[in-house]
Short mmCIF file of N, CA and C in Angstrom, two decimals:
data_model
loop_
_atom_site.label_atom_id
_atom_site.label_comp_id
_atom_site.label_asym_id
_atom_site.label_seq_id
_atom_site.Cartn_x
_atom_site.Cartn_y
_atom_site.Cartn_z
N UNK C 105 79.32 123.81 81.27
CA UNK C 105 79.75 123.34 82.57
C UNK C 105 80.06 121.84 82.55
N UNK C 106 79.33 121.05 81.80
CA UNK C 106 79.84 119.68 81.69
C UNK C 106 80.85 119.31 81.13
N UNK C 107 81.34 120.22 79.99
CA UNK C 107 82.65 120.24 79.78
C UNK C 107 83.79 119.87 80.38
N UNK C 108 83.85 121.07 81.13
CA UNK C 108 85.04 121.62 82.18
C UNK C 108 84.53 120.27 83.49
N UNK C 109 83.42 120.26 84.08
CA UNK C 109 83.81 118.97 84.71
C UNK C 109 83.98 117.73 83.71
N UNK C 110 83.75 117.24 83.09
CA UNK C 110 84.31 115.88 81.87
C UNK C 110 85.88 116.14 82.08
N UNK C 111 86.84 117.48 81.65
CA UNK C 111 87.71 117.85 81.56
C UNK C 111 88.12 117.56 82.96
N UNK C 112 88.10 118.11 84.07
CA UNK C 112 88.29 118.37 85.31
C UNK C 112 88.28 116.30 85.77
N UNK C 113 87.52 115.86 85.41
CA UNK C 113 87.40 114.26 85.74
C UNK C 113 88.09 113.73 85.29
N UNK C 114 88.75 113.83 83.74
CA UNK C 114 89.77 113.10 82.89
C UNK C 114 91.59 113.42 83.84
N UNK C 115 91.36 114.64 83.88
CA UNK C 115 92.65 115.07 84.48
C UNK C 115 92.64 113.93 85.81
N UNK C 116 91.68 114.38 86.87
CA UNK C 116 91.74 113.51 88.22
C UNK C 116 92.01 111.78 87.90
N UNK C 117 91.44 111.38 87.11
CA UNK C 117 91.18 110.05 86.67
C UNK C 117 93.31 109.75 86.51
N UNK C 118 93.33 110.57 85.43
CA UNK C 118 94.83 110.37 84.70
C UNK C 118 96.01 110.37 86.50
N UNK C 119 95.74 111.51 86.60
CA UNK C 119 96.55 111.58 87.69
C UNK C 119 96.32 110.70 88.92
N UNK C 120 95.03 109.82 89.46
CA UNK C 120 95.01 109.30 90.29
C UNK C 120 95.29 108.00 89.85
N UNK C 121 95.39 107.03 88.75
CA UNK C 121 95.68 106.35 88.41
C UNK C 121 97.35 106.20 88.11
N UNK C 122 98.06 107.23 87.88
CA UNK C 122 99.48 107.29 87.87
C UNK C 122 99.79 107.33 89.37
N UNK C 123 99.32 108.20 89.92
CA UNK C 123 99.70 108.45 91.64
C UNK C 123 99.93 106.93 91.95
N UNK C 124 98.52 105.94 91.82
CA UNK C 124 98.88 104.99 92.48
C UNK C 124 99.59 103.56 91.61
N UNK C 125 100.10 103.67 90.96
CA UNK C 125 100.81 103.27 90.02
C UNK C 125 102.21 103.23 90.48
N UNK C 126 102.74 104.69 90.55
CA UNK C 126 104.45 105.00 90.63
C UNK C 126 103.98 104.92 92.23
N UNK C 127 102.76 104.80 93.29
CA UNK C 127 103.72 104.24 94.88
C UNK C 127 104.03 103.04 94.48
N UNK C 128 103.85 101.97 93.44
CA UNK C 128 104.53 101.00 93.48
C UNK C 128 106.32 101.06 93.67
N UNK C 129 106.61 101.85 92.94
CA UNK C 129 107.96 102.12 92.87
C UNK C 129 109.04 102.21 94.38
N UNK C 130 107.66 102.77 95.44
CA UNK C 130 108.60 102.05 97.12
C UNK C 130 109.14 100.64 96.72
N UNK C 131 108.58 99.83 96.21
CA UNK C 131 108.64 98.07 96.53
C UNK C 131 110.66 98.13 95.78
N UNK C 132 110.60 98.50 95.06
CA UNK C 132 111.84 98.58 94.38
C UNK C 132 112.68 99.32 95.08
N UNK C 133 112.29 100.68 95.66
CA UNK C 133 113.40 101.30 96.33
C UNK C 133 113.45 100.54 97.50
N UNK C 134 112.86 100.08 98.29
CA UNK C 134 113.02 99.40 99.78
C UNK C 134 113.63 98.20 99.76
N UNK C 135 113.63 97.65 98.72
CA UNK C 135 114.18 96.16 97.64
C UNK C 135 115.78 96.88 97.53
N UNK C 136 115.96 97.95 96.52
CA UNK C 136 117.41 98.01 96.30
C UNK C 136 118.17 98.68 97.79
N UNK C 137 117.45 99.39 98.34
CA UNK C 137 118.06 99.97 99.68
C UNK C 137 118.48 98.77 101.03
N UNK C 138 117.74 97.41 100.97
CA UNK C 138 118.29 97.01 101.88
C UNK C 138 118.97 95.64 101.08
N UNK C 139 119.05 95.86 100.01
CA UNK C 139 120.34 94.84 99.62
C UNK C 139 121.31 95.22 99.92
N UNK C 140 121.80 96.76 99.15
CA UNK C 140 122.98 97.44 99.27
C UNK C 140 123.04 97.72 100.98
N UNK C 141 122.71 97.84 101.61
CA UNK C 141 122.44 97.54 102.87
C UNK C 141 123.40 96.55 103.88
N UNK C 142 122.91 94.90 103.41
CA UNK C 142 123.06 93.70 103.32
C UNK C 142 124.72 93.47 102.69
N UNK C 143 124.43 94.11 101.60
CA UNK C 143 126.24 93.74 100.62
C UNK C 143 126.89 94.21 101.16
N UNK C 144 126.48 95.53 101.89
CA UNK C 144 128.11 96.90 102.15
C UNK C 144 128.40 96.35 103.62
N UNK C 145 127.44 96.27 104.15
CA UNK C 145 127.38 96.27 105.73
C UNK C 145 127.98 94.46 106.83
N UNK C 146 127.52 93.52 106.00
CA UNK C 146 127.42 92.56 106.52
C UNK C 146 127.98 91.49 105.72
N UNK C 147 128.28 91.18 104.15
CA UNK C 147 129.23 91.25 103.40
C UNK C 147 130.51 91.63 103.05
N UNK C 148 130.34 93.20 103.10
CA UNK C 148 131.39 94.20 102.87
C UNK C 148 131.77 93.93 101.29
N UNK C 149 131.02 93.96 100.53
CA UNK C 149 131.02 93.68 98.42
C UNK C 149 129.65 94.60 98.22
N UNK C 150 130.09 96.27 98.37
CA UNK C 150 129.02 97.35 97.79
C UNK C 150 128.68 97.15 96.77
N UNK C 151 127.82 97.86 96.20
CA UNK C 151 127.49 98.07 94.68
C UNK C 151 128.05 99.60 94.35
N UNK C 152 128.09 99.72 93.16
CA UNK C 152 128.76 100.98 92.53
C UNK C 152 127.18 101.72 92.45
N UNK C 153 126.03 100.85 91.90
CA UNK C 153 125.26 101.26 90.97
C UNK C 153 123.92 101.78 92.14
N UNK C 154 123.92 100.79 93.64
CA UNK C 154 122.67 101.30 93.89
C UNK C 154 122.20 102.53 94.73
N UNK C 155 123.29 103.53 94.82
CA UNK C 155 122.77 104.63 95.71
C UNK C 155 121.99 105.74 94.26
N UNK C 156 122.95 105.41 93.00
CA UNK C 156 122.56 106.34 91.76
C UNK C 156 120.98 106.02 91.53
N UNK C 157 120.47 104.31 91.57
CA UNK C 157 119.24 104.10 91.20
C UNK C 157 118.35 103.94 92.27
N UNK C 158 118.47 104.26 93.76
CA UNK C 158 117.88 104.74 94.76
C UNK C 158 117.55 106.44 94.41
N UNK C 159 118.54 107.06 94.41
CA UNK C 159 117.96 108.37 93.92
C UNK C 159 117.11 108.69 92.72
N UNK C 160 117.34 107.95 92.03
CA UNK C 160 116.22 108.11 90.68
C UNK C 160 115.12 107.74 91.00
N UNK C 161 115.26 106.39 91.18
CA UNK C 161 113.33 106.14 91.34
C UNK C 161 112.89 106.70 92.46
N UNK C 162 113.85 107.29 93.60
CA UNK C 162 112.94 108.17 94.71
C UNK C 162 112.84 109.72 94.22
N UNK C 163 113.56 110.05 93.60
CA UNK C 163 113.28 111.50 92.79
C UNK C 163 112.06 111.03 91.81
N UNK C 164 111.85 110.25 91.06
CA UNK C 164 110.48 109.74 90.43
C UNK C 164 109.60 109.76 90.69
N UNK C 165 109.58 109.03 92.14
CA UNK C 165 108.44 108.69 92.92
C UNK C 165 107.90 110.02 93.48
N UNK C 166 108.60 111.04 94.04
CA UNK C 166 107.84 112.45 94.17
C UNK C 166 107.74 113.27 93.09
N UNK C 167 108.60 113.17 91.76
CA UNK C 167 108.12 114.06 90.70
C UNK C 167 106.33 113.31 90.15
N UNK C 168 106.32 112.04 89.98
CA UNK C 168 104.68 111.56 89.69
C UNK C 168 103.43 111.91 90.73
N UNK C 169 104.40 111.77 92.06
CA UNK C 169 103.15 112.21 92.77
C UNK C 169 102.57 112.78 93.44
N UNK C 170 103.17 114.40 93.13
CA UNK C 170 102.76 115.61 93.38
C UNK C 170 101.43 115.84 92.86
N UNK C 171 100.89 115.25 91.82
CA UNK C 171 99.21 115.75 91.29
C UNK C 171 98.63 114.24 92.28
N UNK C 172 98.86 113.74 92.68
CA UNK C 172 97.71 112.71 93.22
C UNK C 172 98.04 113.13 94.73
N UNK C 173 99.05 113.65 94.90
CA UNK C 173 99.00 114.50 96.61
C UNK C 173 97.93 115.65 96.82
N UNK C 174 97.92 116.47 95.42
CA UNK C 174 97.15 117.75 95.71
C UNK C 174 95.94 117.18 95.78
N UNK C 175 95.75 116.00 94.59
CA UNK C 175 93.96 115.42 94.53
C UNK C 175 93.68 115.02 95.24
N UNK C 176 94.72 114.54 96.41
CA UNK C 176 93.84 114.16 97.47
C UNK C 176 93.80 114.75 98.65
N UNK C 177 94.36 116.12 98.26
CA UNK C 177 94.38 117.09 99.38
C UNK C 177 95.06 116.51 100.68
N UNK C 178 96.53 116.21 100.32
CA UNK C 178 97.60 115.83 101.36
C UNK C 178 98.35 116.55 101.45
N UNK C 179 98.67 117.57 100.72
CA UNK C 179 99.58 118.83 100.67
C UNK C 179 99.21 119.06 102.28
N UNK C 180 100.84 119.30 103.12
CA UNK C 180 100.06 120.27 104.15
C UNK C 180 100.29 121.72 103.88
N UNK C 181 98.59 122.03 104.44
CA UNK C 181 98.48 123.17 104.71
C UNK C 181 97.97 123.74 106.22
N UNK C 182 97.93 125.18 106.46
CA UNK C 182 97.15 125.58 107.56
C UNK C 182 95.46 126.03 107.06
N UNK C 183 94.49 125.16 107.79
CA UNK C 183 93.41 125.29 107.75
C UNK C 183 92.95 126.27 108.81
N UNK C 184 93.27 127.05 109.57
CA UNK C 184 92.86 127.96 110.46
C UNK C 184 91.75 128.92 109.87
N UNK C 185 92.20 129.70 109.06
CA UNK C 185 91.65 130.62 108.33
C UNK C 185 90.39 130.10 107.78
N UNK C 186 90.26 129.53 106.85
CA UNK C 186 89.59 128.08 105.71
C UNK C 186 88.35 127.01 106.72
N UNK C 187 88.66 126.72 107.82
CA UNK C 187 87.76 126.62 108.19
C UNK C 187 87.24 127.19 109.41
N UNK C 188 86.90 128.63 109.61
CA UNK C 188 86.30 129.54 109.95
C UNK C 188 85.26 129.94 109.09
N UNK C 189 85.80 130.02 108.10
CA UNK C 189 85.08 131.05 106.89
C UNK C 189 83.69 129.91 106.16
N UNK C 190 82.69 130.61 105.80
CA UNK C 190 81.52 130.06 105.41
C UNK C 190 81.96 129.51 104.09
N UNK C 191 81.41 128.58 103.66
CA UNK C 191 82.03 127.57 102.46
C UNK C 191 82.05 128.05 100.94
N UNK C 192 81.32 129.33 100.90
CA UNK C 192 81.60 129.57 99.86
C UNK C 192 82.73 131.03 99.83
N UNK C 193 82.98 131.24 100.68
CA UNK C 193 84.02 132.26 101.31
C UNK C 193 85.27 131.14 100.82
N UNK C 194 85.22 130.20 101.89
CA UNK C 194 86.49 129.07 101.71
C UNK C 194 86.73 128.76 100.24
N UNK C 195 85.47 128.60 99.49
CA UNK C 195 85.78 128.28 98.10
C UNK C 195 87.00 129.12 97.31
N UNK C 196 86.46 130.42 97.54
CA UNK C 196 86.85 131.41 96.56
C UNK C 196 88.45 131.58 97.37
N UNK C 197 88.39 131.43 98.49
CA UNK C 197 89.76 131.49 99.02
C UNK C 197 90.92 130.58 98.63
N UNK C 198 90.23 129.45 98.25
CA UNK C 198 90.91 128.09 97.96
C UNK C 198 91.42 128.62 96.05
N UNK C 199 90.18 128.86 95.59
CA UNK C 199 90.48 129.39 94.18
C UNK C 199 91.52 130.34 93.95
N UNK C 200 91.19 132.09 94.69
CA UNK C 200 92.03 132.59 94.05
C UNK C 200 93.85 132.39 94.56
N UNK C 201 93.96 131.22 96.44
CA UNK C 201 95.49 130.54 95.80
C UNK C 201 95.91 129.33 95.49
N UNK C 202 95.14 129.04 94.49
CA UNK C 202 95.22 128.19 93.75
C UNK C 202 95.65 128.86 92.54
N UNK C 203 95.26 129.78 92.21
CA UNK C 203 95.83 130.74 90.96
C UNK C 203 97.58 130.78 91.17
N UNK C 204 98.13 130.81 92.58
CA UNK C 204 99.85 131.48 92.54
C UNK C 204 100.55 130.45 92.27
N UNK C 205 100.13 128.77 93.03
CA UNK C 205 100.73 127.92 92.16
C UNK C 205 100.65 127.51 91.17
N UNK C 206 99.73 127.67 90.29
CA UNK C 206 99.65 127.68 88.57
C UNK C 206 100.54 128.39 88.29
N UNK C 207 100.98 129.66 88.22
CA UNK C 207 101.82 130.10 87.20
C UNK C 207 103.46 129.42 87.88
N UNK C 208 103.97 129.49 89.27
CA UNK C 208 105.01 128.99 89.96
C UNK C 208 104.93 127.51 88.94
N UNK C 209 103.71 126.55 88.97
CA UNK C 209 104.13 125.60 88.53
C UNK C 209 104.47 125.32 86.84
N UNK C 210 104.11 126.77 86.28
CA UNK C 210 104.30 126.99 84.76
C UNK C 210 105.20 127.17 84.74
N UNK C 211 106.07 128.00 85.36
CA UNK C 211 107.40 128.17 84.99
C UNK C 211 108.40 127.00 85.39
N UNK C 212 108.24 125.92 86.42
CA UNK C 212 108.55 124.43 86.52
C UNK C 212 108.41 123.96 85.48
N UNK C 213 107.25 123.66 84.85
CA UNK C 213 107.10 122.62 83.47
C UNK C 213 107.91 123.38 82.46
N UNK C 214 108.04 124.65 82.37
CA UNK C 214 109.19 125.33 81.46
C UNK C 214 110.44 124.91 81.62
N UNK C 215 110.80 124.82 82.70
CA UNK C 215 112.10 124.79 82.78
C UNK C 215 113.02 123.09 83.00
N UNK C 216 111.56 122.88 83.07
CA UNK C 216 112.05 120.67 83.35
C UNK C 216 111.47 120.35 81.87
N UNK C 217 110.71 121.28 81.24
CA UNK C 217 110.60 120.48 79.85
C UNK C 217 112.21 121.04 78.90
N UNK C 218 112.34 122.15 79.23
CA UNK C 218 113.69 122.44 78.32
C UNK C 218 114.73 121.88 78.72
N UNK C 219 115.20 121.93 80.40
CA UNK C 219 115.96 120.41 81.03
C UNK C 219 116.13 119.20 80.38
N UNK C 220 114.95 119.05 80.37
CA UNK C 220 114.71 117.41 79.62
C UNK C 220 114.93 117.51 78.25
N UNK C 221 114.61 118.11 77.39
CA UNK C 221 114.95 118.42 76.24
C UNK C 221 116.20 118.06 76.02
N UNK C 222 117.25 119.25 76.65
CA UNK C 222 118.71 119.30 76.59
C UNK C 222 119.29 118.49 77.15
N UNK C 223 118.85 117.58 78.08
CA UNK C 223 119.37 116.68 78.62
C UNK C 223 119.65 115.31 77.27
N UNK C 224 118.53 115.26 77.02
CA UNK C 224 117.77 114.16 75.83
C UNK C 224 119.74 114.66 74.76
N UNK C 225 119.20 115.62 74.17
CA UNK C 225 120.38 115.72 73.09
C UNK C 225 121.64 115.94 73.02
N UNK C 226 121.97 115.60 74.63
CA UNK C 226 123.29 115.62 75.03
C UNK C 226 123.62 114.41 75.73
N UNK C 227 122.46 113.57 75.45
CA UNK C 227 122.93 112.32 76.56
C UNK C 227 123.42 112.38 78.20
N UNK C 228 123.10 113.38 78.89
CA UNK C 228 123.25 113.31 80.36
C UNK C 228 123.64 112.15 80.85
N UNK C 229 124.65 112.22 81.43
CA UNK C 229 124.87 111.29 82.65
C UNK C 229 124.92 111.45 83.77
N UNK C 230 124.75 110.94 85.10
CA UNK C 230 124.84 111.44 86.31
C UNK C 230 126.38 111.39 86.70
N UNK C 231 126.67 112.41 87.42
CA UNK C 231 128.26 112.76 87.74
C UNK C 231 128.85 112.10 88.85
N UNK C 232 128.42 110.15 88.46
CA UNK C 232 128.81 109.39 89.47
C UNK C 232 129.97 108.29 89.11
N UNK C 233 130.09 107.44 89.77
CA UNK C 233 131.16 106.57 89.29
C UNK C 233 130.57 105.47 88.61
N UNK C 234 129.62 105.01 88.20
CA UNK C 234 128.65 104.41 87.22
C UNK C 234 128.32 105.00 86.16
N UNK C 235 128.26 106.43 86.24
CA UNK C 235 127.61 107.34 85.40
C UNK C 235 126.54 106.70 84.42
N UNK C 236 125.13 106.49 85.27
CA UNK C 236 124.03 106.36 84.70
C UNK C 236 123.65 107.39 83.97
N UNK C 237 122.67 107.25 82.91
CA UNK C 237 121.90 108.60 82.06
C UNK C 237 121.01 108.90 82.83
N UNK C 238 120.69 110.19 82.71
CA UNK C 238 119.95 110.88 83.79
C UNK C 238 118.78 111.45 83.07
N UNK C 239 118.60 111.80 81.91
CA UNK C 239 117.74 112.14 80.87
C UNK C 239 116.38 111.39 81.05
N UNK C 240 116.38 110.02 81.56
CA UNK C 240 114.79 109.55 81.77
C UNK C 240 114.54 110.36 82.71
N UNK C 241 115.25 110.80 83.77
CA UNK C 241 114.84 111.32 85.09
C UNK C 241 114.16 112.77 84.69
N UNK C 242 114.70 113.26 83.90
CA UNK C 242 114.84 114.50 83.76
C UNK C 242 113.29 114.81 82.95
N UNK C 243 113.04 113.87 81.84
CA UNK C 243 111.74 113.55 81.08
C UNK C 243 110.84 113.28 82.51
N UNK C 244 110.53 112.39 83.58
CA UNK C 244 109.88 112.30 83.98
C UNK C 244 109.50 113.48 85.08
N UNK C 245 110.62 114.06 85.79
CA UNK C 245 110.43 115.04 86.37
C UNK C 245 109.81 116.44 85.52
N UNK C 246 109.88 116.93 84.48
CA UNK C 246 109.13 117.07 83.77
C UNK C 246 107.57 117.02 83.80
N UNK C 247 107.42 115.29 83.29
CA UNK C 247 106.15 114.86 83.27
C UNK C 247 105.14 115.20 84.70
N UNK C 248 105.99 115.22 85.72
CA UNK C 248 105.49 115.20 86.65
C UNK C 248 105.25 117.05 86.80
N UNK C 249 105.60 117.53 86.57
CA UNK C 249 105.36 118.76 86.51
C UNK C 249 104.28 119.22 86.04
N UNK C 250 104.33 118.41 84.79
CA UNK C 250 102.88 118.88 83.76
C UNK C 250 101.52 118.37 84.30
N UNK C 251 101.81 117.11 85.10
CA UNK C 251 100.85 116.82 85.98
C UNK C 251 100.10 117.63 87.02
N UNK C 252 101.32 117.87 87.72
CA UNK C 252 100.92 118.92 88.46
C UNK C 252 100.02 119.93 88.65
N UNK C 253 100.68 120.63 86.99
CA UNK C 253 99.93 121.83 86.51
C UNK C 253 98.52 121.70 86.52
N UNK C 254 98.40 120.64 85.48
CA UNK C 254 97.04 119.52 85.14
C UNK C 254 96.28 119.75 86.49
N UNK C 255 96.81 118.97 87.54
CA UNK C 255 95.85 118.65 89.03
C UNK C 255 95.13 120.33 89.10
N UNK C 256 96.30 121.12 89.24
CA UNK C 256 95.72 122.72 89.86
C UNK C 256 94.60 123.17 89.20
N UNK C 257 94.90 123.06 86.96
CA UNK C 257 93.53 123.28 86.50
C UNK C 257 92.35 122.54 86.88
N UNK C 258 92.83 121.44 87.61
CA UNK C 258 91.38 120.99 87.64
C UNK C 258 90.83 121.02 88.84
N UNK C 259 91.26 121.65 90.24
CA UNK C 259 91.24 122.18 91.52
C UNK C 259 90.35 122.91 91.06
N UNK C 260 91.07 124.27 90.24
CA UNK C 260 90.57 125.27 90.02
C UNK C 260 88.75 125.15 89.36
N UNK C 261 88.89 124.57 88.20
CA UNK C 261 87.60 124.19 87.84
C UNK C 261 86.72 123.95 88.66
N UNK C 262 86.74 122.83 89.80
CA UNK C 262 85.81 121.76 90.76
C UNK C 262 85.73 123.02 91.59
N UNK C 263 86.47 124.48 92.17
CA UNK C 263 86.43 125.44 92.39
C UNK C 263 85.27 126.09 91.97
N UNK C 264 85.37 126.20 90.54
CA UNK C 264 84.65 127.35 90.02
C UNK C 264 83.40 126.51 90.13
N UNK C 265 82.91 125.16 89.52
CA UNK C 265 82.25 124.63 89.58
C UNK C 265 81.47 124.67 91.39
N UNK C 266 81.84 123.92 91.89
CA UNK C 266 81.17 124.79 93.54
C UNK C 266 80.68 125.96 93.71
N UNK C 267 81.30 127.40 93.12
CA UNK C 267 81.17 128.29 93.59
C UNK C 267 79.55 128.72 92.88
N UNK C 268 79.18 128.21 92.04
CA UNK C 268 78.78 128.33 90.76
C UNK C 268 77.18 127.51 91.08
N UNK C 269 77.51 126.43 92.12
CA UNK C 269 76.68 125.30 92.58
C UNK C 269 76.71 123.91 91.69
N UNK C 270 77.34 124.17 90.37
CA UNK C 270 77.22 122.66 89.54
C UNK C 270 78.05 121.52 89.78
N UNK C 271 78.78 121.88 90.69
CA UNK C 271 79.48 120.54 91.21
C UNK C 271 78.61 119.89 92.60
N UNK C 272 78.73 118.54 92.19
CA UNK C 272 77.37 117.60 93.42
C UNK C 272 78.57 117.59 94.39
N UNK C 273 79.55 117.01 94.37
CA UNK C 273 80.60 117.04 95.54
C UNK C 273 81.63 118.25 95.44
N UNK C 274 81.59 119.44 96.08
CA UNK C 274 82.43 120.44 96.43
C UNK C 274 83.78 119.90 97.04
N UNK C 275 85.04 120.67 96.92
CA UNK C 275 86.34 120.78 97.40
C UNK C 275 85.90 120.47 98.46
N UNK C 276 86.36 119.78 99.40
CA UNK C 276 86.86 119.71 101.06
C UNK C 276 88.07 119.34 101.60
N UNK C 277 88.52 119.51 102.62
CA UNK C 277 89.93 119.33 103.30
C UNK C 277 90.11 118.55 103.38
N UNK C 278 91.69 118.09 103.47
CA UNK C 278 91.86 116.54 103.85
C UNK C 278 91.14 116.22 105.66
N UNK C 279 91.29 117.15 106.13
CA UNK C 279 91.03 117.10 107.58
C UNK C 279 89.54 116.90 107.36
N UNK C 280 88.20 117.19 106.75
CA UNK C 280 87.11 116.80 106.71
C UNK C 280 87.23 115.23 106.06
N UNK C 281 87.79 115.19 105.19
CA UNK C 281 87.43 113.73 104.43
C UNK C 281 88.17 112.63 105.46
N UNK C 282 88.55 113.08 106.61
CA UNK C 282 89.68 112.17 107.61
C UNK C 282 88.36 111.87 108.14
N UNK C 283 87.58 113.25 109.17
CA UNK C 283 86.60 112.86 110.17
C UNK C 283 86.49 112.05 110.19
#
């Protein structure tokens, strides 16, 4: 059991430390969005380049931080059901769907790691009038996938761990950790 929590802690650790890492990446998009802003609007001298690198680092910014959303239980969901039910009822409820996005998110990391792959050995570009490479995007969206995955195994664990009693702090809602 100390394992799987050690394991279950390394994952949270990794992912909450990236989560808050890439929100830096607003400072840059809110930076390039109201220049181009400023140039097109009140100037009238656009840029070619900044709507392509607005979409990247904001496609970035939600491919990284989908595992530090789930860890911190910001996903919305409906708690109706979940908190009715006695807590170790809720546990196992939380566990077994937590099982449907694991495999949904397996077949994501399949298909953004072979993306990225093929992207990588074909040199991608985006189908713009700059035509930036799109291949980092594609690697990170990816990465962010595998993260993902990562967060759910370790949901699942702190899951089993509760159900089990060896976890000191059990799963709770974002709506409890608000109170």
């Amino acid at each position: 059991m100390n394992k799987l929590k050690f394991i279950a802690d390394c994952i949270d650790a990794v992912c909450k430390w990236i989560g808050e890492k890439v929100s830096l990446l607003m400072i840059p998009l809110v930076g390039i969005a109201m220049m181009e802003v400023i140039l097109r609007y009140v100037l009238n001298r656009p840029t070619i380049w900044a709507w392509d690198v607005t979409i990247q680092i904001g496609a970035a910014l939600i491919a990284l931080a989908g595992a530090y959303t789930l860890q911190s239980g910001l996903f919305v969901r409906v708690d109706l059901l979940v908190d009715r039910l006695p807590r170790k009822a809720a546990l196992w409820l939380d566990l077994v769907l937590s099982i449907v996005p694991l495999f949904a998110v397996g077949v994501l990391v399949k298909l953004g790691v072979t993306q990225a792959i093929d992207s990588c050995l074909r040199g991608e570009c985006l189908a713009s009038t700059w035509m930036p490479p799109i291949y980092p995007l594609r690697i990170i969206v990816a990465v962010g996938f595998i993260l993902l995955l990562l967060q759910i195994v370790s949901r699942i664990i702190r899951n089993l761990l509760s159900i089990v009693g060896s976890e000191e702090k059990p799963l709770v809602s974002a709506r409890e950790e608000n109170r």
